[in-house]
Amino acid sequence: MLVTGPEQFLAERATQLLRQQLAAIDPALEISDIEADQYAPGLIATLASPSLFGEPRLLRVSGVEKCTDAFIADMIAYLERPADDVTIVLRHGGGVRGKKLLDAIRSGSGGGIEVQCPELKRETDRVDFVQAEFRAAKRRIRPSAVRTVVAAFADDLAELAAACRQLIADDDQEITDATVDRYYGGRVETNAFKVADIALGGRSAAALVELRHALATGEAPVPIVAAFASKLRTMAKVSAYRGTPAQAAQALGLAPWQVQRAQRDAAGWTEAGLAGAILSIAEADAAVKGGSRDAEFALETMVRTIARRGEQR
């Protein structure tokens, strides 16, 4: 099994699940760990050779992206005649090192398969991850609650997965915002999207309070403007599209919940209002990127302008 990609948590999960499955088949599973960058010639053949009692073996190889030439040669030779009752997991974090070996496995040599573990950088990727966790557990979670969980654990995928497991294990009802707040209210700090949501709702004073709290707790001006831009851009796309939410999601490359949220946010906004709001965001963007010596004032002006247009809906 070839495990590729930079997301270490997903890679470790894939390897662990394989180990559990093999151990369930035969508890006598023998496990060996190999560091590919310190590989000694002949080690694969030695560890994969038939044992006295015939117990199954799992060889876990780390650092294949830094492997020695001897490792590549031995593995390619091994793929031609893989041993019975031996499973080898190759962890490759990325890069071109070992490409000949990777290509051989991807072509099907030795009966190998690849598990890809890309880095989940975007919020939408983490939203998809949380939704998949709950689908696998046959549990329901509201879209707004998904976003709340993602906001609470935006920097650590392992913590995000652990939060999902706890919610699934401890609460047998549909997971709502209230459920997430009960467990992780202390983690759901003010963030840029929360400020934008309040401003779009026309609540100028509350939005300014949240903005100042966000800045005080470490939120940088540029990401705040980016959050406003992202929401207004989606609102503009969705409001200009004529079709069902499902058609809009497919045509615009958005998730259905994003379309529904944007439709709610854009309800009552005029084209002139959206255009004015987008212009205020552009002015704030220039200001926080060096165009003004007072980035916070520029942010407050943007928030007031957007909240004022939200009041006019």
Coordinates of C-alpha atoms in Angstrom, one line a residue:
M1 CA 0.0 0.0 0.0
L2 CA 1.4 3.3 -1.1
V3 CA 0.4 6.2 1.2
T4 CA 1.1 9.5 -0.5
G5 CA 0.6 13.2 0.3
P6 CA 1.5 15.7 3.0
E7 CA -1.4 15.3 5.4
Q8 CA 0.2 13.2 8.1
F9 CA -3.0 12.6 10.1
L10 CA -4.8 11.0 7.2
A11 CA -1.7 8.9 6.4
E12 CA -1.4 7.7 10.0
R13 CA -5.2 6.9 10.0
A14 CA -4.9 4.9 6.8
T15 CA -1.9 2.9 8.2
Q16 CA -3.7 2.3 11.5
L17 CA -6.9 1.1 9.9
L18 CA -4.9 -1.4 7.8
R19 CA -3.0 -2.7 10.9
Q20 CA -6.3 -3.1 12.7
Q21 CA -7.8 -5.1 9.8
L22 CA -4.8 -7.3 9.5
A23 CA -4.7 -8.0 13.3
A24 CA -8.4 -8.8 13.3
I25 CA -7.7 -11.5 10.7
D26 CA -4.8 -12.9 12.7
P27 CA -3.8 -11.5 16.1
A28 CA -0.3 -13.0 15.6
L29 CA 0.5 -10.2 13.1
E30 CA 4.2 -9.3 13.3
I31 CA 5.0 -5.6 12.7
S32 CA 8.3 -4.2 11.6
D33 CA 9.2 -0.5 11.0
I34 CA 11.7 0.6 8.5
E35 CA 13.2 4.1 7.8
A36 CA 13.7 4.4 4.1
D37 CA 16.5 7.0 4.4
Q38 CA 18.6 4.6 6.5
Y39 CA 17.8 1.5 4.6
A40 CA 20.4 -1.3 4.5
P41 CA 20.5 -3.5 1.3
G42 CA 18.7 -6.8 1.7
L43 CA 16.5 -5.8 4.7
I44 CA 13.2 -6.1 2.8
A45 CA 14.0 -9.6 1.7
T46 CA 15.0 -10.6 5.2
L47 CA 11.9 -9.2 6.9
A48 CA 9.6 -10.6 4.2
S49 CA 11.2 -14.1 4.1
P50 CA 9.0 -17.0 5.4
S51 CA 9.0 -17.3 9.2
L52 CA 9.1 -20.5 11.3
F53 CA 5.5 -20.3 12.4
G54 CA 4.1 -18.6 9.2
E55 CA 2.5 -15.6 11.0
P56 CA 1.5 -12.7 8.8
R57 CA 3.8 -9.6 8.7
L58 CA 3.3 -5.9 8.2
L59 CA 6.2 -3.8 7.2
R60 CA 5.7 -0.1 7.7
V61 CA 8.2 2.0 5.8
S62 CA 8.5 5.8 6.6
G63 CA 10.3 8.5 4.7
V64 CA 10.2 7.0 1.2
E65 CA 10.5 10.5 -0.2
K66 CA 14.1 10.4 1.2
C67 CA 14.9 6.7 0.5
T68 CA 18.2 5.3 -0.5
D69 CA 19.0 3.9 -3.9
A70 CA 19.3 0.4 -2.3
F71 CA 15.7 0.7 -1.0
I72 CA 14.4 1.6 -4.5
A73 CA 16.2 -1.3 -6.1
D74 CA 15.2 -3.8 -3.5
M75 CA 11.5 -2.8 -3.5
I76 CA 11.3 -2.9 -7.3
A77 CA 12.8 -6.4 -7.2
Y78 CA 10.4 -7.4 -4.5
L79 CA 7.3 -6.2 -6.5
E80 CA 8.1 -8.8 -9.1
R81 CA 7.7 -11.6 -6.6
P82 CA 5.8 -10.3 -3.5
A83 CA 5.8 -12.7 -0.5
D84 CA 2.7 -14.4 0.7
D85 CA 1.2 -13.1 4.0
V86 CA 3.3 -9.9 3.9
T87 CA 1.8 -6.4 3.6
I88 CA 4.1 -3.5 3.0
V89 CA 3.0 0.1 3.6
L90 CA 5.2 2.8 2.0
R91 CA 4.8 6.3 3.3
H92 CA 5.8 9.0 0.8
G93 CA 5.2 12.6 1.8
G94 CA 5.8 14.2 -1.6
G95 CA 8.5 15.1 -4.1
V96 CA 10.1 13.3 -7.0
R97 CA 12.4 11.0 -5.1
G98 CA 11.5 7.3 -5.7
K99 CA 9.4 8.1 -8.8
K100 CA 10.4 4.9 -10.5
L101 CA 9.2 2.9 -7.6
L102 CA 5.9 4.9 -7.2
D103 CA 5.2 4.5 -10.9
A104 CA 5.7 0.7 -10.6
I105 CA 3.2 0.5 -7.8
R106 CA 0.7 2.7 -9.5
S107 CA 0.9 0.6 -12.6
G108 CA -0.3 -2.4 -10.5
S109 CA 3.0 -4.1 -10.0
G110 CA 2.9 -6.4 -6.9
G111 CA -0.8 -5.9 -6.5
G112 CA -0.3 -2.5 -4.8
I113 CA -2.8 0.2 -4.2
E114 CA -2.4 4.0 -3.5
V115 CA -4.0 6.0 -0.7
Q116 CA -3.8 9.7 -1.3
C117 CA -3.6 12.0 1.7
P118 CA -3.7 15.6 0.4
E119 CA -3.4 18.6 2.7
L120 CA -6.8 20.0 3.6
K121 CA -6.0 23.7 3.4
R122 CA -9.4 25.2 2.4
E123 CA -12.3 25.6 4.7
T124 CA -14.5 23.7 2.1
D125 CA -12.1 20.7 2.3
R126 CA -12.5 20.6 6.1
V127 CA -16.2 20.9 5.8
D128 CA -16.2 17.9 3.4
F129 CA -14.1 16.0 5.9
V130 CA -16.5 16.6 8.8
Q131 CA -19.5 15.7 6.7
A132 CA -17.7 12.5 5.7
E133 CA -17.0 11.6 9.3
F134 CA -20.7 11.9 10.2
R135 CA -21.8 10.0 7.1
A136 CA -19.5 7.2 7.9
A137 CA -21.0 7.0 11.4
K138 CA -24.5 7.2 9.9
R139 CA -25.2 10.3 12.0
R140 CA -26.7 13.7 11.1
I141 CA -25.2 17.1 11.6
R142 CA -26.6 20.4 10.5
P143 CA -24.6 22.4 7.9
S144 CA -24.2 25.4 10.3
A145 CA -22.9 23.0 13.0
V146 CA -20.4 21.6 10.6
R147 CA -19.0 25.1 10.0
T148 CA -18.9 25.8 13.7
V149 CA -16.9 22.7 14.4
V150 CA -14.5 23.6 11.5
A151 CA -14.1 27.1 12.9
A152 CA -13.3 25.7 16.4
F153 CA -10.5 23.4 15.1
A154 CA -9.3 25.2 12.0
D155 CA -5.6 24.6 12.6
D156 CA -5.4 20.9 13.5
L157 CA -7.0 18.1 11.5
A158 CA -6.3 15.5 14.2
E159 CA -8.2 17.7 16.8
L160 CA -11.0 18.2 14.3
A161 CA -11.4 14.5 13.8
A162 CA -11.3 13.9 17.6
A163 CA -14.0 16.5 18.1
C164 CA -16.2 14.7 15.5
R165 CA -15.6 11.4 17.3
Q166 CA -16.6 12.9 20.6
L167 CA -19.8 14.4 19.2
I168 CA -20.7 11.1 17.5
A169 CA -20.0 9.1 20.7
D170 CA -21.6 11.3 23.3
D171 CA -24.8 12.6 21.6
D172 CA -27.2 10.3 19.8
Q173 CA -29.4 13.2 18.4
E174 CA -28.8 15.3 15.4
I175 CA -25.8 17.6 16.0
T176 CA -26.8 21.3 16.1
D177 CA -25.0 24.6 16.8
A178 CA -26.2 24.3 20.4
T179 CA -24.6 20.8 20.7
V180 CA -21.3 22.1 19.4
D181 CA -21.4 25.1 21.6
R182 CA -22.1 23.0 24.6
Y183 CA -18.9 20.9 23.9
Y184 CA -16.6 23.4 22.3
G185 CA -18.0 26.9 23.0
G186 CA -14.7 27.9 24.5
R187 CA -12.9 27.0 21.3
V188 CA -15.2 28.8 18.9
E189 CA -13.5 32.2 19.1
T190 CA -14.5 35.3 17.2
N191 CA -13.3 35.0 13.6
A192 CA -13.5 36.9 10.4
F193 CA -16.5 35.0 9.0
K194 CA -18.5 35.6 12.2
V195 CA -17.8 39.4 11.9
A196 CA -19.0 39.3 8.3
D197 CA -22.2 37.3 9.1
I198 CA -23.2 39.9 11.7
A199 CA -22.4 42.8 9.4
L200 CA -24.4 41.3 6.6
G201 CA -27.3 41.0 8.9
G202 CA -27.4 44.8 9.3
R203 CA -26.2 44.8 13.0
S204 CA -23.6 47.5 12.8
A205 CA -22.9 47.9 16.5
A206 CA -22.6 44.2 17.2
A207 CA -20.4 43.7 14.2
L208 CA -18.0 46.4 15.4
V209 CA -17.8 44.8 18.8
E210 CA -17.0 41.4 17.2
L211 CA -14.4 43.1 14.9
R212 CA -12.6 44.7 17.8
H213 CA -12.7 41.4 19.7
A214 CA -11.3 39.5 16.7
L215 CA -8.4 42.0 16.4
A216 CA -7.7 41.8 20.1
T217 CA -7.5 38.0 20.0
G218 CA -5.0 38.0 17.1
E219 CA -7.1 38.0 13.9
A220 CA -5.1 39.9 11.3
P221 CA -6.8 42.6 9.1
V222 CA -6.0 41.0 5.7
P223 CA -7.8 37.7 6.5
I224 CA -10.8 39.7 7.8
V225 CA -11.1 41.6 4.5
A226 CA -10.7 38.3 2.7
A227 CA -13.6 36.7 4.6
F228 CA -15.9 39.6 3.7
A229 CA -14.7 39.4 0.1
S230 CA -15.4 35.6 -0.1
K231 CA -18.9 36.0 1.3
L232 CA -19.8 38.9 -0.9
R233 CA -18.3 37.2 -4.0
T234 CA -20.4 34.1 -3.4
M235 CA -23.5 36.2 -2.7
A236 CA -23.0 38.1 -6.0
K237 CA -22.5 34.8 -8.0
V238 CA -25.6 33.1 -6.4
S239 CA -27.9 36.2 -6.7
A240 CA -27.0 36.5 -10.4
Y241 CA -27.7 32.8 -11.2
R242 CA -31.1 31.8 -12.4
G243 CA -31.8 28.2 -11.6
T244 CA -32.4 25.8 -8.7
P245 CA -29.9 25.6 -5.8
A246 CA -28.7 22.2 -7.0
Q247 CA -28.0 23.7 -10.5
A248 CA -26.3 26.7 -9.0
A249 CA -24.1 24.5 -6.9
Q250 CA -23.0 22.5 -9.9
A251 CA -22.6 25.5 -12.2
L252 CA -20.7 27.7 -9.7
G253 CA -18.5 25.0 -8.2
L254 CA -20.0 25.4 -4.7
A255 CA -21.4 23.0 -2.1
P256 CA -25.2 23.0 -1.8
W257 CA -25.0 24.4 1.7
Q258 CA -22.9 27.3 0.4
V259 CA -25.5 28.2 -2.1
Q260 CA -28.3 28.1 0.5
R261 CA -26.3 30.2 2.9
A262 CA -25.5 32.8 0.1
Q263 CA -29.2 32.9 -0.9
R264 CA -30.1 33.7 2.7
D265 CA -27.4 36.3 3.0
A266 CA -28.3 38.0 -0.3
A267 CA -32.1 38.0 0.2
G268 CA -33.2 41.6 -0.1
W269 CA -29.9 43.0 -1.3
T270 CA -30.1 45.1 -4.5
E271 CA -27.5 45.0 -7.3
A272 CA -26.5 48.5 -6.3
G273 CA -26.2 47.5 -2.7
L274 CA -24.0 44.5 -3.6
A275 CA -21.8 46.6 -5.9
G276 CA -21.4 49.3 -3.2
A277 CA -20.5 46.6 -0.6
I278 CA -17.9 45.1 -2.9
L279 CA -16.4 48.5 -3.6
S280 CA -16.1 49.1 0.2
I281 CA -14.2 45.8 0.5
A282 CA -11.9 46.7 -2.3
E283 CA -11.1 50.0 -0.6
A284 CA -10.5 48.3 2.7
D285 CA -8.3 45.7 1.0
A286 CA -6.0 48.4 -0.4
A287 CA -5.9 50.1 3.0
V288 CA -4.9 47.1 5.0
K289 CA -2.2 46.1 2.5
G290 CA -0.3 49.4 2.9
G291 CA -2.6 52.0 1.5
S292 CA -3.4 53.5 4.9
R293 CA -1.6 53.9 8.2
D294 CA -4.8 53.0 10.1
A295 CA -5.9 49.5 9.1
E296 CA -8.4 49.2 11.9
F297 CA -10.2 52.4 10.9
A298 CA -10.4 51.0 7.4
L299 CA -11.9 47.8 8.7
E300 CA -14.5 49.7 10.8
T301 CA -15.5 51.8 7.8
M302 CA -16.0 48.7 5.7
V303 CA -18.1 47.0 8.5
R304 CA -20.2 50.1 8.9
T305 CA -20.8 50.4 5.2
I306 CA -21.8 46.8 4.8
A307 CA -24.0 46.7 7.9
R308 CA -25.8 49.9 6.7
R309 CA -26.6 48.2 3.4
G310 CA -27.7 45.1 5.3
E311 CA -30.2 47.3 7.2
Q312 CA -31.7 48.5 4.0
R313 CA -32.7 45.0 2.9

